[in-house]
PDB file of C-alpha atoms in Angstrom:
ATOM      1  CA  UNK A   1     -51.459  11.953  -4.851  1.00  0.00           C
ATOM      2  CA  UNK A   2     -51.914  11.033  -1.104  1.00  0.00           C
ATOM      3  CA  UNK A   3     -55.999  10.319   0.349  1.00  0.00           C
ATOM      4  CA  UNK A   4     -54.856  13.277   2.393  1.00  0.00           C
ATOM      5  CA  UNK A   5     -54.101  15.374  -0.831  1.00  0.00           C
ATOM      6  CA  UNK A   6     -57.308  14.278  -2.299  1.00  0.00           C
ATOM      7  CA  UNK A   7     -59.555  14.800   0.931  1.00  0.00           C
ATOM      8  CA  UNK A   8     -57.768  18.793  -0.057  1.00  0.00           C
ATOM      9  CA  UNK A   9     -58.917  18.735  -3.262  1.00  0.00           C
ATOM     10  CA  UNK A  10     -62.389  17.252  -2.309  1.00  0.00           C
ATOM     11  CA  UNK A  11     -63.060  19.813   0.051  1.00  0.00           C
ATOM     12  CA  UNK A  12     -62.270  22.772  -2.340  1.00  0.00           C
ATOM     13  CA  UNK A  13     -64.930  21.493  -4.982  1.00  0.00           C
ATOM     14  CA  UNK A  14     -67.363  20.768  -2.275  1.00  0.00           C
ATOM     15  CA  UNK A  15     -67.583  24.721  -2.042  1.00  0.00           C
ATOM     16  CA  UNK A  16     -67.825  25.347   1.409  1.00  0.00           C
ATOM     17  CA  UNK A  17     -71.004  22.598   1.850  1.00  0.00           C
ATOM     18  CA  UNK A  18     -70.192  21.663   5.121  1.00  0.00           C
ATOM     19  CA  UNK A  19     -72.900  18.820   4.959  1.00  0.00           C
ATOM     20  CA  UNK A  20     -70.919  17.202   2.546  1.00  0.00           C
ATOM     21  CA  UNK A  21     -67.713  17.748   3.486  1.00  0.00           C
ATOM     22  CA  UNK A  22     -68.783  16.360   7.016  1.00  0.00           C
ATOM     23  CA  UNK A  23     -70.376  13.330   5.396  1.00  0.00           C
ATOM     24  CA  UNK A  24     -67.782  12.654   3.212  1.00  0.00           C
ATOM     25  CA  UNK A  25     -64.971  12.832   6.014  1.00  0.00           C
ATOM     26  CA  UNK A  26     -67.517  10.991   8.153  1.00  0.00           C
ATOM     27  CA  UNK A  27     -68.062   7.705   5.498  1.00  0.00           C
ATOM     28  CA  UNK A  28     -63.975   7.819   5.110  1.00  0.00           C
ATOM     29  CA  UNK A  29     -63.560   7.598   8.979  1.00  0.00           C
ATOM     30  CA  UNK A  30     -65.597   4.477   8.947  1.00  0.00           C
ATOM     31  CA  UNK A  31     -63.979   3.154   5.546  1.00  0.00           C
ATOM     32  CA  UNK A  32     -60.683   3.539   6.925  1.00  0.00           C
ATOM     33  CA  UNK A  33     -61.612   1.836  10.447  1.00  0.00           C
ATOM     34  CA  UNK A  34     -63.149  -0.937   8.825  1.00  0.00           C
ATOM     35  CA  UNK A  35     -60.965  -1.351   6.389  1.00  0.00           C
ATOM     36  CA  UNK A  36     -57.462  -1.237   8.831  1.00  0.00           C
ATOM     37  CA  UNK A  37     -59.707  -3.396  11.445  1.00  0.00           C
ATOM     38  CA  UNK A  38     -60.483  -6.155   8.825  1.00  0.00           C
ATOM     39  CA  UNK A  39     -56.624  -6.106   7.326  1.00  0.00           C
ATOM     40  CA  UNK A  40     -57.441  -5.294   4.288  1.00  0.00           C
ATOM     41  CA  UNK A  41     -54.357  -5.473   1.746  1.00  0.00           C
ATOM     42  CA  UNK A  42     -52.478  -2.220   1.055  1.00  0.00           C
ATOM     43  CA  UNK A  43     -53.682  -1.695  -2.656  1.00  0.00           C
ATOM     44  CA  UNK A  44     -57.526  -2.458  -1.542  1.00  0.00           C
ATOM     45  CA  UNK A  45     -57.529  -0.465   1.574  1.00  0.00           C
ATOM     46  CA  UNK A  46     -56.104   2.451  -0.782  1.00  0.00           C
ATOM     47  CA  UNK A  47     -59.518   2.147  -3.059  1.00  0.00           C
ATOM     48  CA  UNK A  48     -61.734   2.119  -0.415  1.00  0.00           C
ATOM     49  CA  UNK A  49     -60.022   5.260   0.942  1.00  0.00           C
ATOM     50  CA  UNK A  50     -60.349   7.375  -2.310  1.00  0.00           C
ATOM     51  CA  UNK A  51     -64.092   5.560  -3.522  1.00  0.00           C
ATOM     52  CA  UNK A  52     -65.140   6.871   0.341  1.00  0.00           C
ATOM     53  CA  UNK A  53     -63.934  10.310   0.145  1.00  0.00           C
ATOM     54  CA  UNK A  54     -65.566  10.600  -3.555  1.00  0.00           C
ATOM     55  CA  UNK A  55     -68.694   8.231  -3.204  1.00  0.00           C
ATOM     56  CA  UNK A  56     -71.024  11.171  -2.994  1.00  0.00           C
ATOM     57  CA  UNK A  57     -68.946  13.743  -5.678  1.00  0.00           C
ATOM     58  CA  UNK A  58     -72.554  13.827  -7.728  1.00  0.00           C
ATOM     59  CA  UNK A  59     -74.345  15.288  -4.850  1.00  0.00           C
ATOM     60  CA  UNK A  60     -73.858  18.875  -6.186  1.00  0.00           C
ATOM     61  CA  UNK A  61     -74.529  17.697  -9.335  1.00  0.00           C
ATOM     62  CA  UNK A  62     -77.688  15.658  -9.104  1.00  0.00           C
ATOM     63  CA  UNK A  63     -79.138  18.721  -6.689  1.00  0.00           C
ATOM     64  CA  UNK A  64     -79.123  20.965  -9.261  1.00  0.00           C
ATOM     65  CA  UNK A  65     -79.898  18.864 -12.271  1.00  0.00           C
ATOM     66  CA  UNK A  66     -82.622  16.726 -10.351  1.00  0.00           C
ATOM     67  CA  UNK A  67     -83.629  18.738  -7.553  1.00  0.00           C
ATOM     68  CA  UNK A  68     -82.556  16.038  -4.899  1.00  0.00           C
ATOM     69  CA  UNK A  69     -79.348  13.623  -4.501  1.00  0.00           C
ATOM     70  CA  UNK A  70     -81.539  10.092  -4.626  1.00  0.00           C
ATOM     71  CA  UNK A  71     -79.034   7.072  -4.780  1.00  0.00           C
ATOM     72  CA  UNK A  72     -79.690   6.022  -8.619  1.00  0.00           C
ATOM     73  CA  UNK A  73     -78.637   9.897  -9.241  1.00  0.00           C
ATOM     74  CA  UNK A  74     -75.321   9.680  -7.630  1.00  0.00           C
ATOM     75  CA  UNK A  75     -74.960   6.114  -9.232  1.00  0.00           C
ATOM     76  CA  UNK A  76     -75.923   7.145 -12.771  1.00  0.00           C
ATOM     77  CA  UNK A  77     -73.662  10.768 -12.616  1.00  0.00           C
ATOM     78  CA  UNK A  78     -71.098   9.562  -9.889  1.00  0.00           C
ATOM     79  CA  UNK A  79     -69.059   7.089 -11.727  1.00  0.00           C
ATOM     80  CA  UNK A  80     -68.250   9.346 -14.817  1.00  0.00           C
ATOM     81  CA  UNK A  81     -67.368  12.502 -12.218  1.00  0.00           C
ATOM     82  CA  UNK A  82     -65.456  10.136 -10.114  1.00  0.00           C
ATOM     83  CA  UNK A  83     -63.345   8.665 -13.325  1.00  0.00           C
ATOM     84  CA  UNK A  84     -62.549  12.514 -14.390  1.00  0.00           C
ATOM     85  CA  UNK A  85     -62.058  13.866 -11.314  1.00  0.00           C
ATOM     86  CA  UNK A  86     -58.757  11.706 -10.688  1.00  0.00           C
ATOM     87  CA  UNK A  87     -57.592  11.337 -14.153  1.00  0.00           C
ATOM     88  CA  UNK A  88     -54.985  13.649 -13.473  1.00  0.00           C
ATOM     89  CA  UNK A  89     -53.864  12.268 -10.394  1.00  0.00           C
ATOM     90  CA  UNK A  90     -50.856   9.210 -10.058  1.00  0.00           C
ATOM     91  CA  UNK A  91     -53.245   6.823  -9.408  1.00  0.00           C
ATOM     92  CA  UNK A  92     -53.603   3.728 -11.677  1.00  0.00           C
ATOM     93  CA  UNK A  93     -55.756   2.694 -14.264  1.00  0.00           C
ATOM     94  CA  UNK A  94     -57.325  -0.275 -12.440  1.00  0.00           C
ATOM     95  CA  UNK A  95     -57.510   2.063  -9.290  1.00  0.00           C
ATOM     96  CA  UNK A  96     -59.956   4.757 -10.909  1.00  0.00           C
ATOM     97  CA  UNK A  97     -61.537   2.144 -12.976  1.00  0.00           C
ATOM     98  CA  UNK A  98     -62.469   0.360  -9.225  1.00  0.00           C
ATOM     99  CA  UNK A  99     -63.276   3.793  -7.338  1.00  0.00           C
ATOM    100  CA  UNK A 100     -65.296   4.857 -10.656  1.00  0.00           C
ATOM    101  CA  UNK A 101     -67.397   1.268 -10.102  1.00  0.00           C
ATOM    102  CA  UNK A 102     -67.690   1.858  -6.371  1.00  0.00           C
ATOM    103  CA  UNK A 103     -69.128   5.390  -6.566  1.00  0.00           C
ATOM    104  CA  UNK A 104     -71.521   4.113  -9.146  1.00  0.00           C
ATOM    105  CA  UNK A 105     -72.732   1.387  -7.266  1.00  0.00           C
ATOM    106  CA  UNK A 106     -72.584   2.780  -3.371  1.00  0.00           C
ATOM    107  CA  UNK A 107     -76.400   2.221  -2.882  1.00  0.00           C
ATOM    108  CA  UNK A 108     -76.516  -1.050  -5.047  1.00  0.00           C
ATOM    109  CA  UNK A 109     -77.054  -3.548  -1.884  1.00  0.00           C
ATOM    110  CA  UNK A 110     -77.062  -6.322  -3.863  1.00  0.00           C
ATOM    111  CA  UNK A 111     -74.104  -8.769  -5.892  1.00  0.00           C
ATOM    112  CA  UNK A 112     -71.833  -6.860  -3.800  1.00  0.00           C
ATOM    113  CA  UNK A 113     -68.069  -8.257  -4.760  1.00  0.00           C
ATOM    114  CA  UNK A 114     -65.409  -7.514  -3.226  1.00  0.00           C
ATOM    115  CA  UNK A 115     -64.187  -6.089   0.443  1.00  0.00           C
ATOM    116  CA  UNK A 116     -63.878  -2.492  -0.410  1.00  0.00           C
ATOM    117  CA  UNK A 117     -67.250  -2.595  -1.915  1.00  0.00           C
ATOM    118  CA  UNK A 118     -68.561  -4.237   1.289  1.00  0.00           C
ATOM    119  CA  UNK A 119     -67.026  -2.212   3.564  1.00  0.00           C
ATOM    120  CA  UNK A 120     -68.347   1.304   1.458  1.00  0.00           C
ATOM    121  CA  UNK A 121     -71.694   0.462   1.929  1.00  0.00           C
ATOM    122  CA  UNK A 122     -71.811  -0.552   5.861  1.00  0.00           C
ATOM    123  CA  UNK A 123     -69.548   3.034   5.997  1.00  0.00           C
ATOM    124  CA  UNK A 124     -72.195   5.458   4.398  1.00  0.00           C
ATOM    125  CA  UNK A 125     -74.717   3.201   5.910  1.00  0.00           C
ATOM    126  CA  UNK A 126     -73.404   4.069   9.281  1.00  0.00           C
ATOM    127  CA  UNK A 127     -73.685   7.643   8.429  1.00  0.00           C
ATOM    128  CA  UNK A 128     -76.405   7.907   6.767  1.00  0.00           C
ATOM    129  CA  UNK A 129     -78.533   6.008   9.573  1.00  0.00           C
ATOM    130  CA  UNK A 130     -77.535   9.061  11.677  1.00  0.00           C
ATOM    131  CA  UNK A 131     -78.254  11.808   9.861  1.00  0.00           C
ATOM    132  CA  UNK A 132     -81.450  10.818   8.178  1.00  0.00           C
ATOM    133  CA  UNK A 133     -82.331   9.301  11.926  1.00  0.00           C
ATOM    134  CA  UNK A 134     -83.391   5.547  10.344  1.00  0.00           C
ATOM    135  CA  UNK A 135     -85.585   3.609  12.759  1.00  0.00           C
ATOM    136  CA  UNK A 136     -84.518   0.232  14.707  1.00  0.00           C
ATOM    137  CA  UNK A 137     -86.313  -1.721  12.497  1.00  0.00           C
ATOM    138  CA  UNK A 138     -84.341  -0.328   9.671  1.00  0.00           C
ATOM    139  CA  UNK A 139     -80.909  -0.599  10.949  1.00  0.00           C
ATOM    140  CA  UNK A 140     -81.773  -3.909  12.204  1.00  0.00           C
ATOM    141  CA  UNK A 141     -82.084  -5.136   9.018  1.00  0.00           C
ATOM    142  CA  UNK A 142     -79.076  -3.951   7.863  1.00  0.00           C
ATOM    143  CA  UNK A 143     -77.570  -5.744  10.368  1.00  0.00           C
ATOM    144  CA  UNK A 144     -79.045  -8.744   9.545  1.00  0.00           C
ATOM    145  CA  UNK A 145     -78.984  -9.189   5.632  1.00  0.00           C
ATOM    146  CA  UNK A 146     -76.473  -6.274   4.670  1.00  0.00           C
ATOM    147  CA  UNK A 147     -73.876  -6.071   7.294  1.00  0.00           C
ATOM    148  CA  UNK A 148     -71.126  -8.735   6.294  1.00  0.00           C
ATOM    149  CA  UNK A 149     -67.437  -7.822   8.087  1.00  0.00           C
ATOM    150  CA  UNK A 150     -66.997  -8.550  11.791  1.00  0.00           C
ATOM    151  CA  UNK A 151     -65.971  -4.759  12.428  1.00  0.00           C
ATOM    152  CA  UNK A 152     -68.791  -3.091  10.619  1.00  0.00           C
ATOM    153  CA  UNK A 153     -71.487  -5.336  12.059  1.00  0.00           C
ATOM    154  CA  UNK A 154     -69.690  -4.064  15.820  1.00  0.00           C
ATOM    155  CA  UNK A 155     -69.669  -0.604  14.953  1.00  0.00           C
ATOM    156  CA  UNK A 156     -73.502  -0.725  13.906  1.00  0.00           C
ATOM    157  CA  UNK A 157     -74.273  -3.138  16.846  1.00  0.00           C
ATOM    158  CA  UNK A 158     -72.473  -0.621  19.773  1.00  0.00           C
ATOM    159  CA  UNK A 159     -73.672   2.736  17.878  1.00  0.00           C
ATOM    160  CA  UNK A 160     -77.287   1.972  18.069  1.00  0.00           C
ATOM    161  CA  UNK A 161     -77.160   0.015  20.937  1.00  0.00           C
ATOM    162  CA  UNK A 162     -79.228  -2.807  19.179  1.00  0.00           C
ATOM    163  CA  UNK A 163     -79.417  -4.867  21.810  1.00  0.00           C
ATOM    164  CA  UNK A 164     -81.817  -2.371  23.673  1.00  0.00           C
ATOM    165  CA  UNK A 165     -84.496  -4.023  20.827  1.00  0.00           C
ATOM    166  CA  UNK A 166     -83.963  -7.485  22.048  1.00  0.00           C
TER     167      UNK A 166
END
């Protein structure tokens, strides 16, 4: 199965939720730029792909079960939905086993290991920042204790034009 394949499949369970479908394609966008702009290795760069199109598959879930999608929702049901979701897909063991760990850790901002993990969380970051309109103060911090790869920390910089705050 191709990302492009997936995004197909994605889209179909996301039921015509164009919030999440947009937020979705959004966070794999920035994934993908990242992830290409820090030259990432092929078999990395491929997780990062699929954990960003399916970091936020328990959204539907978590909505109707808890009312609202809070991170340690998404973590707790996301993994598990992730893992089943491509279990009938080509991909590899130690690739679903990897996306299943990224989409149950995407709002975990701390012992982050590894590159695609990294570069997930500045990628939602980025989106989420815009749509739930985070203040300076918040996306400065980011910057300052979350933000790790050159690219991502140059995307958030030039977005919202931090250096206005200076």
């Amino acid at each position: 199965m191709t990302v492009s394949e997936l995004i197909r499949k994605m889209i179909a369970c996301s039921k015509g939720n164009l919030h999440d479908i947009a937020h979705f394609m959004k966070v794999y966008a920035y994934a993908k730029t990242i992830g290409e702009c820090e030259h990432l290795d092929e078999n990395t760069q491929l997780m990062l792909e699929v954990a960003a199109v399916l970091h936020d598959i328990a959204c539907p879930l978590c909505r109707e079960k808890y009312g609202n999608t809070e991170g340690k929702y998404q973590e707790q049901e996301g993994a598990v939905l992730a893992a089943d979701f491509l279990k009938d897909t080509d991909f590899s063991e130690e690739l679903i086993e990897r996306v299943s760990y990224l989409v149950g850790h995407h709002h975990t901002l701390t012992q982050i290991e590894g590159m695609d993990y990294q570069i997930l969380i500045e990628a939602d970051y980025l989106v989420n920042a815009d749509e739930s309109h985070y203040h300076r103060d918040n996306i400065r911090n980011m910057y300052e204790k979350v933000f790790r790869t050159k690219t991502g920390r140059a995307l958030l910089w030039e977005i919202y034009g931090l250096e206005k705050a200076l």
